[in-house]
PDB file of C-alpha atoms and ligand atoms in Angstrom:
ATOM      1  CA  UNK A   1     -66.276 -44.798  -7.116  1.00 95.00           C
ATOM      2  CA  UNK A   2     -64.009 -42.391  -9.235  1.00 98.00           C
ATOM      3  CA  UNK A   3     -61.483 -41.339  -7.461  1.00 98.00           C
ATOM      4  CA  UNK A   4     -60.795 -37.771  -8.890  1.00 98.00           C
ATOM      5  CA  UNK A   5     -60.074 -34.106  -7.669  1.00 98.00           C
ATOM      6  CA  UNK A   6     -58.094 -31.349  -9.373  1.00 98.00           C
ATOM      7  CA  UNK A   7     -55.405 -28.826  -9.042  1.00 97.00           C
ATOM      8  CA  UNK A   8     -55.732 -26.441  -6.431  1.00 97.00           C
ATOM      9  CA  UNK A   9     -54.276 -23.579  -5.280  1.00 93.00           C
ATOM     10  CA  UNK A  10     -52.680 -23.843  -1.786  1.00 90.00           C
ATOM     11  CA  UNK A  11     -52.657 -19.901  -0.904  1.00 87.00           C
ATOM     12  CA  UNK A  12     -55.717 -20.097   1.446  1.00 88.00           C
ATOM     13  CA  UNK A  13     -54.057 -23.169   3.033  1.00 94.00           C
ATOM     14  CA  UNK A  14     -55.035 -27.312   3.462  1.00 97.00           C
ATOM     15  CA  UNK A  15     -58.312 -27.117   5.244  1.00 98.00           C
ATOM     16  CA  UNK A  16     -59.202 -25.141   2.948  1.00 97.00           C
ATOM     17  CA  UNK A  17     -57.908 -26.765  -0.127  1.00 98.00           C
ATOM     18  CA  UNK A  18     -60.047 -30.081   1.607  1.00 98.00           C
ATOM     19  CA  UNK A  19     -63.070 -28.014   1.779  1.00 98.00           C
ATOM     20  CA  UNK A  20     -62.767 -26.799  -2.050  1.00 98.00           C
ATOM     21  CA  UNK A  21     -62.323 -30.434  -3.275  1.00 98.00           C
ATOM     22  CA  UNK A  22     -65.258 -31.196  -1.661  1.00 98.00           C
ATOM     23  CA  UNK A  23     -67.478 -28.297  -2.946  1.00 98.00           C
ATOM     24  CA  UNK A  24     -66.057 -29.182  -6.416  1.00 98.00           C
ATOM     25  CA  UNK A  25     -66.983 -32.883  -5.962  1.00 98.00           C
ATOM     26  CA  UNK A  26     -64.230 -33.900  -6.014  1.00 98.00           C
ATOM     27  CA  UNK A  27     -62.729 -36.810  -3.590  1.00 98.00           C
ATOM     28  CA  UNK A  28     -58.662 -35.647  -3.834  1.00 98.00           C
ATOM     29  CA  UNK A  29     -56.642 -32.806  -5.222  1.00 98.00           C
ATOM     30  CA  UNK A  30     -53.135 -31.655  -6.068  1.00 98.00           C
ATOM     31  CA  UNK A  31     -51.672 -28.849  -4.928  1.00 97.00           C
ATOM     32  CA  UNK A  32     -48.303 -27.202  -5.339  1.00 95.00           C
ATOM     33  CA  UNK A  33     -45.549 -27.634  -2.217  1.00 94.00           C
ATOM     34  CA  UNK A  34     -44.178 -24.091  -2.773  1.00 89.00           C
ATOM     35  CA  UNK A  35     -44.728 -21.544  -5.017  1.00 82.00           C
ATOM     36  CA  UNK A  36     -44.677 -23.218  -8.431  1.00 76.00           C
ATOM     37  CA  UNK A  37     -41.953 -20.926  -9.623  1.00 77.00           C
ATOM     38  CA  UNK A  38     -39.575 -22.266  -6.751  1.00 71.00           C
ATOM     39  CA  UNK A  39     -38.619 -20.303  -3.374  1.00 75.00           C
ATOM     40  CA  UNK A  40     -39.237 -20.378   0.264  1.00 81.00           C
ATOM     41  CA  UNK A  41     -41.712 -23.118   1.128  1.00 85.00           C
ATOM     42  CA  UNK A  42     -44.449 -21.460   3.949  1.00 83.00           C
ATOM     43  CA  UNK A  43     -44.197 -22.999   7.188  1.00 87.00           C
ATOM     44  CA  UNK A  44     -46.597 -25.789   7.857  1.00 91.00           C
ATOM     45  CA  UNK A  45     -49.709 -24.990   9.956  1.00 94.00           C
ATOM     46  CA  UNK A  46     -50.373 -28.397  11.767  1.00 95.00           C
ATOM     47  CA  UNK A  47     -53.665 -26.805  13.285  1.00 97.00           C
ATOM     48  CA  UNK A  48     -54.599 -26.368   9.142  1.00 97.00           C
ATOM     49  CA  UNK A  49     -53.222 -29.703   8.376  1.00 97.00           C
ATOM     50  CA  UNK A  50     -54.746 -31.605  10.957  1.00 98.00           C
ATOM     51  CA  UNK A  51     -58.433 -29.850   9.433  1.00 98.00           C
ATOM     52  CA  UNK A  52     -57.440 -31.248   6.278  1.00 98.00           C
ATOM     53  CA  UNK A  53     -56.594 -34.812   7.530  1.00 98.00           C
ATOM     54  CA  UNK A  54     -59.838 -34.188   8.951  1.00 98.00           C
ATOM     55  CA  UNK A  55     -62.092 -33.553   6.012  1.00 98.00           C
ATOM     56  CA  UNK A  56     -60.062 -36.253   4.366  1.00 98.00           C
ATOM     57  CA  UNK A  57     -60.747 -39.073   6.756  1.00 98.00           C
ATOM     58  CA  UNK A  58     -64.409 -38.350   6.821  1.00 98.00           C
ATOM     59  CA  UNK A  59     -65.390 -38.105   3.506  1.00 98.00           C
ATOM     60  CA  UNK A  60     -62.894 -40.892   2.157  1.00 97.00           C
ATOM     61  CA  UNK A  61     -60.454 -38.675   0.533  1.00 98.00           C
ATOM     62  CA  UNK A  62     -58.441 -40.780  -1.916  1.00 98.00           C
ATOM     63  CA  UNK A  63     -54.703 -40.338  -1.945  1.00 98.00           C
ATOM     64  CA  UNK A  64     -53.366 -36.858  -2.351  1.00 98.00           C
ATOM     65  CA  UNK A  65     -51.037 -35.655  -4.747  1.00 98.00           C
ATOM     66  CA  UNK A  66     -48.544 -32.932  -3.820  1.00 98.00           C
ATOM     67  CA  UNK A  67     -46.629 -31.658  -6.809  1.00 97.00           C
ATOM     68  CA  UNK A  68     -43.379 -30.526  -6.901  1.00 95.00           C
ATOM     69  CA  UNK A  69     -42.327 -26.438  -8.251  1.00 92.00           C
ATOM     70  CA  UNK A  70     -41.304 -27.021 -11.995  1.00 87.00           C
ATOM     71  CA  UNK A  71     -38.625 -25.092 -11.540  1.00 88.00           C
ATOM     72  CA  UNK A  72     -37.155 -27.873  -9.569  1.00 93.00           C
ATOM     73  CA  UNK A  73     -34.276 -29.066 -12.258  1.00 95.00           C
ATOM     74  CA  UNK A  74     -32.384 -31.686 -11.032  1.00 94.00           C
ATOM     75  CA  UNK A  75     -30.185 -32.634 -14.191  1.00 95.00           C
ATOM     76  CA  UNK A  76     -29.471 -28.590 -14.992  1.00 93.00           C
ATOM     77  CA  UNK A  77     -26.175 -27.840 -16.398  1.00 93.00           C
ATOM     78  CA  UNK A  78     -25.797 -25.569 -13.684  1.00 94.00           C
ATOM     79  CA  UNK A  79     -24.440 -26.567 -10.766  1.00 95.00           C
ATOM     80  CA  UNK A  80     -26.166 -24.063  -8.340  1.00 94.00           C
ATOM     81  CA  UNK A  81     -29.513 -25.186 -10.006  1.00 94.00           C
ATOM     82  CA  UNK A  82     -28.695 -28.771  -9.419  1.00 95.00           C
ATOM     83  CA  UNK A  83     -28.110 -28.277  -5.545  1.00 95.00           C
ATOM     84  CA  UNK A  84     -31.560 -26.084  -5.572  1.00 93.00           C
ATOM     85  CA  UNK A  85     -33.324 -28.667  -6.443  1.00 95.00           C
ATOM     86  CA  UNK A  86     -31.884 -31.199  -4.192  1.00 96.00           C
ATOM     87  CA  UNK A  87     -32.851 -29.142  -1.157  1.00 95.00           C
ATOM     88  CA  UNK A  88     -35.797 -28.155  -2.460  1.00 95.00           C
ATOM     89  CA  UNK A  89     -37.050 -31.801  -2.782  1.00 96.00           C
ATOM     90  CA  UNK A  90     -35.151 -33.138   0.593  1.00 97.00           C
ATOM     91  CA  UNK A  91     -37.271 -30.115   2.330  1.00 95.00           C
ATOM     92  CA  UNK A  92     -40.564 -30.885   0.966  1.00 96.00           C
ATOM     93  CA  UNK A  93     -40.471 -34.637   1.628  1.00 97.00           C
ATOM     94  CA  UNK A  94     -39.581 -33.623   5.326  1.00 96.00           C
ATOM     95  CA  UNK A  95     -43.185 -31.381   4.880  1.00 95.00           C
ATOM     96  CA  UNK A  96     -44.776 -34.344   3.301  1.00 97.00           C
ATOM     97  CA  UNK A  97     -44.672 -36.560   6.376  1.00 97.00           C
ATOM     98  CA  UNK A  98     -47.148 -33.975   8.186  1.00 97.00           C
ATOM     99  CA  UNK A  99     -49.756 -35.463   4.994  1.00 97.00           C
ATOM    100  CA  UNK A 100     -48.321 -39.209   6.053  1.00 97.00           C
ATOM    101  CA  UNK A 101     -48.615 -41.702   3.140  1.00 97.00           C
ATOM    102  CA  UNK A 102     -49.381 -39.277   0.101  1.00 98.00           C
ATOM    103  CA  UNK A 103     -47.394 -38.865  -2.917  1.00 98.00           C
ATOM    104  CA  UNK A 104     -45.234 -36.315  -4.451  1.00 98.00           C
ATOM    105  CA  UNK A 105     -44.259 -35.544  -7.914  1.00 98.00           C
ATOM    106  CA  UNK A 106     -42.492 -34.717  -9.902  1.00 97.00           C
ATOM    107  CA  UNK A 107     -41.088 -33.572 -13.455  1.00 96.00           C
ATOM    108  CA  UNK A 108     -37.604 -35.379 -14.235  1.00 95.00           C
ATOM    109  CA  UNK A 109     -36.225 -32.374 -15.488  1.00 94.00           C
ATOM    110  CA  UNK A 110     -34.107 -31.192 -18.928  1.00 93.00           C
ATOM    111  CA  UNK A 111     -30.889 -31.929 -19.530  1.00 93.00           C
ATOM    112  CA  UNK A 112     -30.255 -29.128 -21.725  1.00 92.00           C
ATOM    113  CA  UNK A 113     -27.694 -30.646 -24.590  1.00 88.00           C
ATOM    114  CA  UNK A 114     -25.532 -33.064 -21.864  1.00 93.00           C
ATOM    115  CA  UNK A 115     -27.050 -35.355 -23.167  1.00 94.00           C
ATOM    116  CA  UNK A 116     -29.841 -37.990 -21.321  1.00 95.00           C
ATOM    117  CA  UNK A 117     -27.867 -40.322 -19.750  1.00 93.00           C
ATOM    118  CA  UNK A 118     -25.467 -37.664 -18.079  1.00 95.00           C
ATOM    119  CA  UNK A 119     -29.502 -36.222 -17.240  1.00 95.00           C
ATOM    120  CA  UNK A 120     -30.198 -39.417 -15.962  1.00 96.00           C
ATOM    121  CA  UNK A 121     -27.149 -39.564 -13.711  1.00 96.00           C
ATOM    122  CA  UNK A 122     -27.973 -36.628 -11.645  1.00 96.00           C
ATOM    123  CA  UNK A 123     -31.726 -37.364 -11.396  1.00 97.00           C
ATOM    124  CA  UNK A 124     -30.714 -40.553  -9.654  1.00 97.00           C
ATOM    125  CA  UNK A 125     -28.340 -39.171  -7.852  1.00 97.00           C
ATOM    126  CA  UNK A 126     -30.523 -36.488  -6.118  1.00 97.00           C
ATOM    127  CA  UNK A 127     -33.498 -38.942  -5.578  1.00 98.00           C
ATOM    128  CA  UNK A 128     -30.767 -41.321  -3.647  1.00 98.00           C
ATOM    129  CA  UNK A 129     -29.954 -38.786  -1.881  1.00 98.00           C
ATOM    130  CA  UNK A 130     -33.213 -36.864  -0.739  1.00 98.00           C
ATOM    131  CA  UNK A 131     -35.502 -40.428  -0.400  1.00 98.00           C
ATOM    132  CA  UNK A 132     -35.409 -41.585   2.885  1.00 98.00           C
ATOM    133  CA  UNK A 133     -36.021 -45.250   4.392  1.00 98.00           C
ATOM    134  CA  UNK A 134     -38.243 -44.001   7.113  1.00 97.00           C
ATOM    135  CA  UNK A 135     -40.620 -41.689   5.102  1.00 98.00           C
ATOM    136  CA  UNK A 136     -44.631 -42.235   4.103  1.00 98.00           C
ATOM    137  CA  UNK A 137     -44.546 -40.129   0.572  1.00 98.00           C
ATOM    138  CA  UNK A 138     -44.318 -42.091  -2.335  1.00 98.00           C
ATOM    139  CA  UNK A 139     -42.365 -40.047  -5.030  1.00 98.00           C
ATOM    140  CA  UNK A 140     -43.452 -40.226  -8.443  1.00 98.00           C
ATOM    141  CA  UNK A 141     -41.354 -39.171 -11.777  1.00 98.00           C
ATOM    142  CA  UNK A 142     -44.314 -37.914 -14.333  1.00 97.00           C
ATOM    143  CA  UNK A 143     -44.066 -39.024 -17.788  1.00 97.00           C
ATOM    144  CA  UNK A 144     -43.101 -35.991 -20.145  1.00 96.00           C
ATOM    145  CA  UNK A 145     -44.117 -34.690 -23.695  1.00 93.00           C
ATOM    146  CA  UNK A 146     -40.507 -34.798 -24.571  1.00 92.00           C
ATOM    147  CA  UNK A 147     -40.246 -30.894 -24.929  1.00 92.00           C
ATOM    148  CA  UNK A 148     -36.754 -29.902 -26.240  1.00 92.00           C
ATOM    149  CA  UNK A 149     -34.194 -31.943 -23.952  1.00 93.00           C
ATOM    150  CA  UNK A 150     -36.871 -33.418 -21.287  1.00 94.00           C
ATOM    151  CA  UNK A 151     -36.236 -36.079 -19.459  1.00 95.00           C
ATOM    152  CA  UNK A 152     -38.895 -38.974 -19.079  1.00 95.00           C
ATOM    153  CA  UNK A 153     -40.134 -38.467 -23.059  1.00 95.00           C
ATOM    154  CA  UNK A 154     -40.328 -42.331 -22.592  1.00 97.00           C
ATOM    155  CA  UNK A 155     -41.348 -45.436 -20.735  1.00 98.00           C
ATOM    156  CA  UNK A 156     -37.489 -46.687 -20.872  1.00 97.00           C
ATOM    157  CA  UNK A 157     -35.972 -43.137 -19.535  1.00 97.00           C
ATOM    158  CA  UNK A 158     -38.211 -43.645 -16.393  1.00 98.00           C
ATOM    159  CA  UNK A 159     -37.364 -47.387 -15.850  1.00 98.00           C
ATOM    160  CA  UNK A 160     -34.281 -46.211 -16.166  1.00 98.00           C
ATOM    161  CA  UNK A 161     -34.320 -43.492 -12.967  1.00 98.00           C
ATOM    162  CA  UNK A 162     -36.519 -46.311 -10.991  1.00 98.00           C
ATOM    163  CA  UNK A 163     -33.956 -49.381 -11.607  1.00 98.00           C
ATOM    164  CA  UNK A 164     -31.468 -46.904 -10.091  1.00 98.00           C
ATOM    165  CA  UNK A 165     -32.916 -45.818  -7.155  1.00 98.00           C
ATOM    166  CA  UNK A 166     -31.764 -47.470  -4.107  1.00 98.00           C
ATOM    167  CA  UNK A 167     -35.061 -47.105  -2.137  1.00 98.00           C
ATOM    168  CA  UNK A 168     -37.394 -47.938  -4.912  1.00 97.00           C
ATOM    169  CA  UNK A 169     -40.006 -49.322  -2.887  1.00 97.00           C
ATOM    170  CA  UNK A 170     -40.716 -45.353  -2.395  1.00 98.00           C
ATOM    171  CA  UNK A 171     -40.376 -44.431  -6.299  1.00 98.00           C
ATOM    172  CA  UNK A 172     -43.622 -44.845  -8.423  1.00 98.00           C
ATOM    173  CA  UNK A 173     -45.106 -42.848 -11.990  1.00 98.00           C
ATOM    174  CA  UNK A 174     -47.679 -40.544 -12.258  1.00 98.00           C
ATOM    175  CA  UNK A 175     -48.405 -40.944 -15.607  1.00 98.00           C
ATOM    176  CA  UNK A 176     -49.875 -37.679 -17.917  1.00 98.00           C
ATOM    177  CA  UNK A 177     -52.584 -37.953 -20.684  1.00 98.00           C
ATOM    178  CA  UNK A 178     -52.048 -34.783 -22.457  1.00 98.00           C
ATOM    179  CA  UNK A 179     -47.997 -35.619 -22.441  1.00 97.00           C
ATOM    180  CA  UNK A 180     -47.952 -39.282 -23.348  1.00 97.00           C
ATOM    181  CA  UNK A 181     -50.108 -38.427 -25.939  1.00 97.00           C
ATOM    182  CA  UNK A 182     -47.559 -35.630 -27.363  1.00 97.00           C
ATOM    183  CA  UNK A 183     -44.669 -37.826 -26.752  1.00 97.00           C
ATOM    184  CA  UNK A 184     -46.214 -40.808 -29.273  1.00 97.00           C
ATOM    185  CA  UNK A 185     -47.982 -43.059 -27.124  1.00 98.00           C
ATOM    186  CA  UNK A 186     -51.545 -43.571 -28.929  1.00 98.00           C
ATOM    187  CA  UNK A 187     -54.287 -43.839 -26.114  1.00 98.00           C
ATOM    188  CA  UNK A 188     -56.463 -42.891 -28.309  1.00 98.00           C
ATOM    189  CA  UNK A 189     -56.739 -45.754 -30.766  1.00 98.00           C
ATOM    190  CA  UNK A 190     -54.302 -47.936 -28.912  1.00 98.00           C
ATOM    191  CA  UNK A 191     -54.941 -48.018 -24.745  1.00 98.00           C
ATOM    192  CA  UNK A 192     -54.115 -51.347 -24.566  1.00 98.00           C
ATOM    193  CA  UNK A 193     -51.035 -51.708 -25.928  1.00 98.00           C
ATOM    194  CA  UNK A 194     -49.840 -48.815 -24.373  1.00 98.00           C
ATOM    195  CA  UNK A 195     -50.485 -50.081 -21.459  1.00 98.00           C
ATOM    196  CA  UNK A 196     -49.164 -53.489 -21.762  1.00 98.00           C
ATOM    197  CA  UNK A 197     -45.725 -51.695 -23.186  1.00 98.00           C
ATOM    198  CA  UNK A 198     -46.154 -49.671 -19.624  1.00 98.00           C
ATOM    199  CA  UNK A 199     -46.275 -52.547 -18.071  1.00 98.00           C
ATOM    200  CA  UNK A 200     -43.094 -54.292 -19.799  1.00 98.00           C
ATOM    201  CA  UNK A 201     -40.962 -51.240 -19.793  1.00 98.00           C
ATOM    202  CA  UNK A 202     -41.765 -49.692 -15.864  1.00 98.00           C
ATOM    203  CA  UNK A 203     -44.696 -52.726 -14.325  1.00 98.00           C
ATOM    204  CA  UNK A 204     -48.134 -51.371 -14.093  1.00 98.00           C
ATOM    205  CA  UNK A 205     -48.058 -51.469 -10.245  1.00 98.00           C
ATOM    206  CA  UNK A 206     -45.093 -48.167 -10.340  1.00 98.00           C
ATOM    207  CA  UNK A 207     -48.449 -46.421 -11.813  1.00 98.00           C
ATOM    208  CA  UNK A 208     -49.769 -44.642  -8.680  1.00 98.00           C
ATOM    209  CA  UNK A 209     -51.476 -41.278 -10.447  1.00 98.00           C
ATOM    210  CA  UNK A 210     -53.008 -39.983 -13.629  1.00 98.00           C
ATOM    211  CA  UNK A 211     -53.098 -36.399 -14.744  1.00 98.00           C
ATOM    212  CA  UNK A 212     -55.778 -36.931 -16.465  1.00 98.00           C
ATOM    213  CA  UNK A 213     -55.604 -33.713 -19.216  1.00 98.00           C
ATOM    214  CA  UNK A 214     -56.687 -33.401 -22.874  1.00 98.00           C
ATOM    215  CA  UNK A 215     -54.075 -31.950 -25.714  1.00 98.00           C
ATOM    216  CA  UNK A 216     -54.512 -29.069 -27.560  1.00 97.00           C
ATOM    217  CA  UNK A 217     -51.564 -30.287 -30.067  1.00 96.00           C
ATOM    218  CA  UNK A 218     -51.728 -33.569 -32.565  1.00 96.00           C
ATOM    219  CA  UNK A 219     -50.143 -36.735 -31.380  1.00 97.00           C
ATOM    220  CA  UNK A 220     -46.969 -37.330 -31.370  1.00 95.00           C
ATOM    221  CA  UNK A 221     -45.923 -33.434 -31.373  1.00 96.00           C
ATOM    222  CA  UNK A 222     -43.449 -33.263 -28.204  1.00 94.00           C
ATOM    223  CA  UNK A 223     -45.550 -29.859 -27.304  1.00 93.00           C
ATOM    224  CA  UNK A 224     -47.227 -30.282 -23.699  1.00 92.00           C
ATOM    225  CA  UNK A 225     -50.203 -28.054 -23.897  1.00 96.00           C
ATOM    226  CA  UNK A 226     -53.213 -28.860 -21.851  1.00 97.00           C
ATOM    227  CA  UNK A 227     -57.012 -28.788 -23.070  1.00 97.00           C
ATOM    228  CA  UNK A 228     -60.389 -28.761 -21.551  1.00 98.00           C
ATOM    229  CA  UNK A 229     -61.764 -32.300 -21.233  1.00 98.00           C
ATOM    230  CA  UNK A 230     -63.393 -33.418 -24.628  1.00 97.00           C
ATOM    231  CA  UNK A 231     -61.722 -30.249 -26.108  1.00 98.00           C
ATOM    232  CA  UNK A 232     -59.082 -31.343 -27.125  1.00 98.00           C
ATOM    233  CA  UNK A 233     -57.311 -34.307 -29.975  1.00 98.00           C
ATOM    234  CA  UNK A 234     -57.996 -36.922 -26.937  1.00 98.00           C
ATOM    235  CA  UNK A 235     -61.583 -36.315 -26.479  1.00 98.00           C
ATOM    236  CA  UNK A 236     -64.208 -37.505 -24.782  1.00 98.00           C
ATOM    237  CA  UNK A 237     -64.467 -41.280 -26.043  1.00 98.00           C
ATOM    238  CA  UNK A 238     -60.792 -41.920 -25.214  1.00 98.00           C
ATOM    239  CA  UNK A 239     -61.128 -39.681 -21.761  1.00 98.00           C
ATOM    240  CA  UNK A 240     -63.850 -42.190 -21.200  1.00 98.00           C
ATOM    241  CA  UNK A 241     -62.115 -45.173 -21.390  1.00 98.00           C
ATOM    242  CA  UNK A 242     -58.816 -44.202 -20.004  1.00 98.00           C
ATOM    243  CA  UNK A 243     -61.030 -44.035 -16.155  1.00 98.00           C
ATOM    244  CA  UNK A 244     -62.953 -46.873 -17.199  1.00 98.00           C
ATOM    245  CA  UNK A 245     -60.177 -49.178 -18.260  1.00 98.00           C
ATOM    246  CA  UNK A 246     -59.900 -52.096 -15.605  1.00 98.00           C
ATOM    247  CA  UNK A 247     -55.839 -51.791 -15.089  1.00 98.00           C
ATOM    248  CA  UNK A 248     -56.333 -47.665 -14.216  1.00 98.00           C
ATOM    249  CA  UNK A 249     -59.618 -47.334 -12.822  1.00 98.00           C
ATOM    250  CA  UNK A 250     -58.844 -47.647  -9.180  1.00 98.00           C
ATOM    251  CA  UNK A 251     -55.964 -44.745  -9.712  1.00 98.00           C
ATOM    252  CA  UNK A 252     -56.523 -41.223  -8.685  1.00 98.00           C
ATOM    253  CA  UNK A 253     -57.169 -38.995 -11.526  1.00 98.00           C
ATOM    254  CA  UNK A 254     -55.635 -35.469 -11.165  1.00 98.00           C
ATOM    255  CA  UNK A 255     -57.235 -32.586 -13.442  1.00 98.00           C
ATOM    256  CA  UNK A 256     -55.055 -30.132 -15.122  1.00 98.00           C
ATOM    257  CA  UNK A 257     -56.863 -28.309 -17.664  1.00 98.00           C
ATOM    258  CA  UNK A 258     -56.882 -24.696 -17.688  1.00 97.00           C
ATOM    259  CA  UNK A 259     -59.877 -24.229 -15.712  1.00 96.00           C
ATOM    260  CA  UNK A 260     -61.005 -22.288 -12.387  1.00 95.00           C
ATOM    261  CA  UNK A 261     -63.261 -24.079  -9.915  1.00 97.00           C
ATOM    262  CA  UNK A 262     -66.573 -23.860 -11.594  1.00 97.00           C
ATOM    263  CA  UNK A 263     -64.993 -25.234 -15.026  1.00 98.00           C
ATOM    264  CA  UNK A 264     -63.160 -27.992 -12.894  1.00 98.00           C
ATOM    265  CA  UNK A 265     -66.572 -28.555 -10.807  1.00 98.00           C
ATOM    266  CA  UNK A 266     -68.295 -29.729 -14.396  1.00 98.00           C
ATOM    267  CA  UNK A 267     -65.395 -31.593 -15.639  1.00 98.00           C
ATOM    268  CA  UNK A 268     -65.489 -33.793 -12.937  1.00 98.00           C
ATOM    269  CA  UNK A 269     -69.922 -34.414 -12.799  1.00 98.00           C
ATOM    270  CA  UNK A 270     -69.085 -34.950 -16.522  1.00 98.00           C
ATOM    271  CA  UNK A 271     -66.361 -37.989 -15.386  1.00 98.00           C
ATOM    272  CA  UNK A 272     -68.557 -39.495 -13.084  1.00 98.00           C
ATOM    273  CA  UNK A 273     -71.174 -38.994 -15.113  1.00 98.00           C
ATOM    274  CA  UNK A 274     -69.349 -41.677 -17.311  1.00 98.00           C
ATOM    275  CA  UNK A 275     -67.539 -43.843 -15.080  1.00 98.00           C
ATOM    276  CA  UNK A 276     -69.186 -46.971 -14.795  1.00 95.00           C
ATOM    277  CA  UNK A 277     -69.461 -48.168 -11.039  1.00 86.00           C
TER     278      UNK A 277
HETATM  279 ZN1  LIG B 301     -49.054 -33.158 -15.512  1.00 80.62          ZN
END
């Protein structure tokens, strides 16, 4: 079966979120930790978690996906910023553990002219700090578009963060379609070799999520702008075998495209209209 939900919004809380996800048809979801623009997390509701774990459990929920704010800049030039996003992420992996063995991602940041590797230094810093040998959450860095001075623009930048992580049994990718695709990596004409240079550079078994999104830019433009499924310089064809292909088709597939429910509702009959069981 294809294991695939969407983003959802977390205001009405997790049973609820469980209950949309399954009205949607969908068998997961993502959903922001705290407002996406950063700030006070809510307190958890463990009566509304527990109906979540609930639906979950009983309809055979793949793996959730809680997503970090992407405000959260961890290799800022800014100092305050820097120490922001350290509690920000040591908080919500205390919060994860009420969700035991999910995952959690999130966007490596931008350096903003220090340069990468001094970008890279505080990254791993803050994730051997905030990762803990006890917890559930697996914490993934996404793959970027390589926007201005982002961080994680390639498969080397992230090996780089995971071969420095102390705990790295609890580090793993979540790799984006719309931003590989933007940052050069041809899945359109060239799956395979992308994913055997994935699996040189980082090892296929770090990849524990897809945001599965089309582009609205050309390959290969560093832009990060999400389409509508088939909408988009991906398309269909190449949507279709990215879920089909036998290394990624067990993964959990995460929609982003700029959608509400009922657009994200057909999106995902369309998938498993053309996922191959
Ligand atoms: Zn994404």
């Amino acid at each position: 079966m294809l294991n695939i939900g969407c983003h959802l919004s977390t205001t009405k809380g997790f049973e609820n979120m469980g209950k949309e996800a399954l009205g949607i048809g969908a068998n997961t979801f993502q959903f922001f930790t705290r407002n996406p623009r950063g700030g006070k997390a809510k307190k958890i509701d463990e009566k509304d978690v527990a109906g979540l774990l609930e639906i979950a459990k009983n309809n055979e929920f793949a793996t959730i996906l809680a997503h970090a704010p992407y405000t959260l800049n961890a290799c800022s030039a800014d100092e305050r910023t820097r120490e922001f996003a350290l509690e920000m992420m040591a908080d919500d992996l205390v919060r994860m553990e009420y969700l035991p063995n999910s995952l959690y991602n999130f966007h490596p940041g931008s350096h903003v002219k220090q340069g990468v590797e001094v970008g890279i230094d505080y990254i791993v810093n803050m994730l051997n700090t905030v990762i803990k040998p006890e917890q559930t959450t697996t914490v993934l860095l996404e793959t970027m578009a390589g926007k201005g001075t982002e961080v994680g623009r390639s498969f080397e930048e992230i090996a780089e963060i995971i071969n420095r992580v102390e705990l790295k049994d609890h580090m793993g990718v979540c790799l984006d379609t719309c931003h590989v695709y933007d940052a050069g990596y041809d899945i359109v004409n060239d799956l395979d070799g992308v994913l055997e240079e994935f699996d040189r550079v980082i090892g296929l078994d770090r990849l524990r999520a897809i945001h599965l999104n089309d582009s609205k830019n050309p390959f290969g433009s560093h832009k990060d702008r999400h389409e509508k499924i088939g909408e988009g310089n991906i398309g269909l064809e190449a949507i279709k075998r990215i879920i089909n292909h036998p290394k990624l088709r067990h993964l959990p597939f995460f929609l982003e495209t700029p959608n509400e429910l009922e657009g994200y509702k057909n999106e995902i009959e369309l998938l498993r209209s053309v996922y191959s069981e």
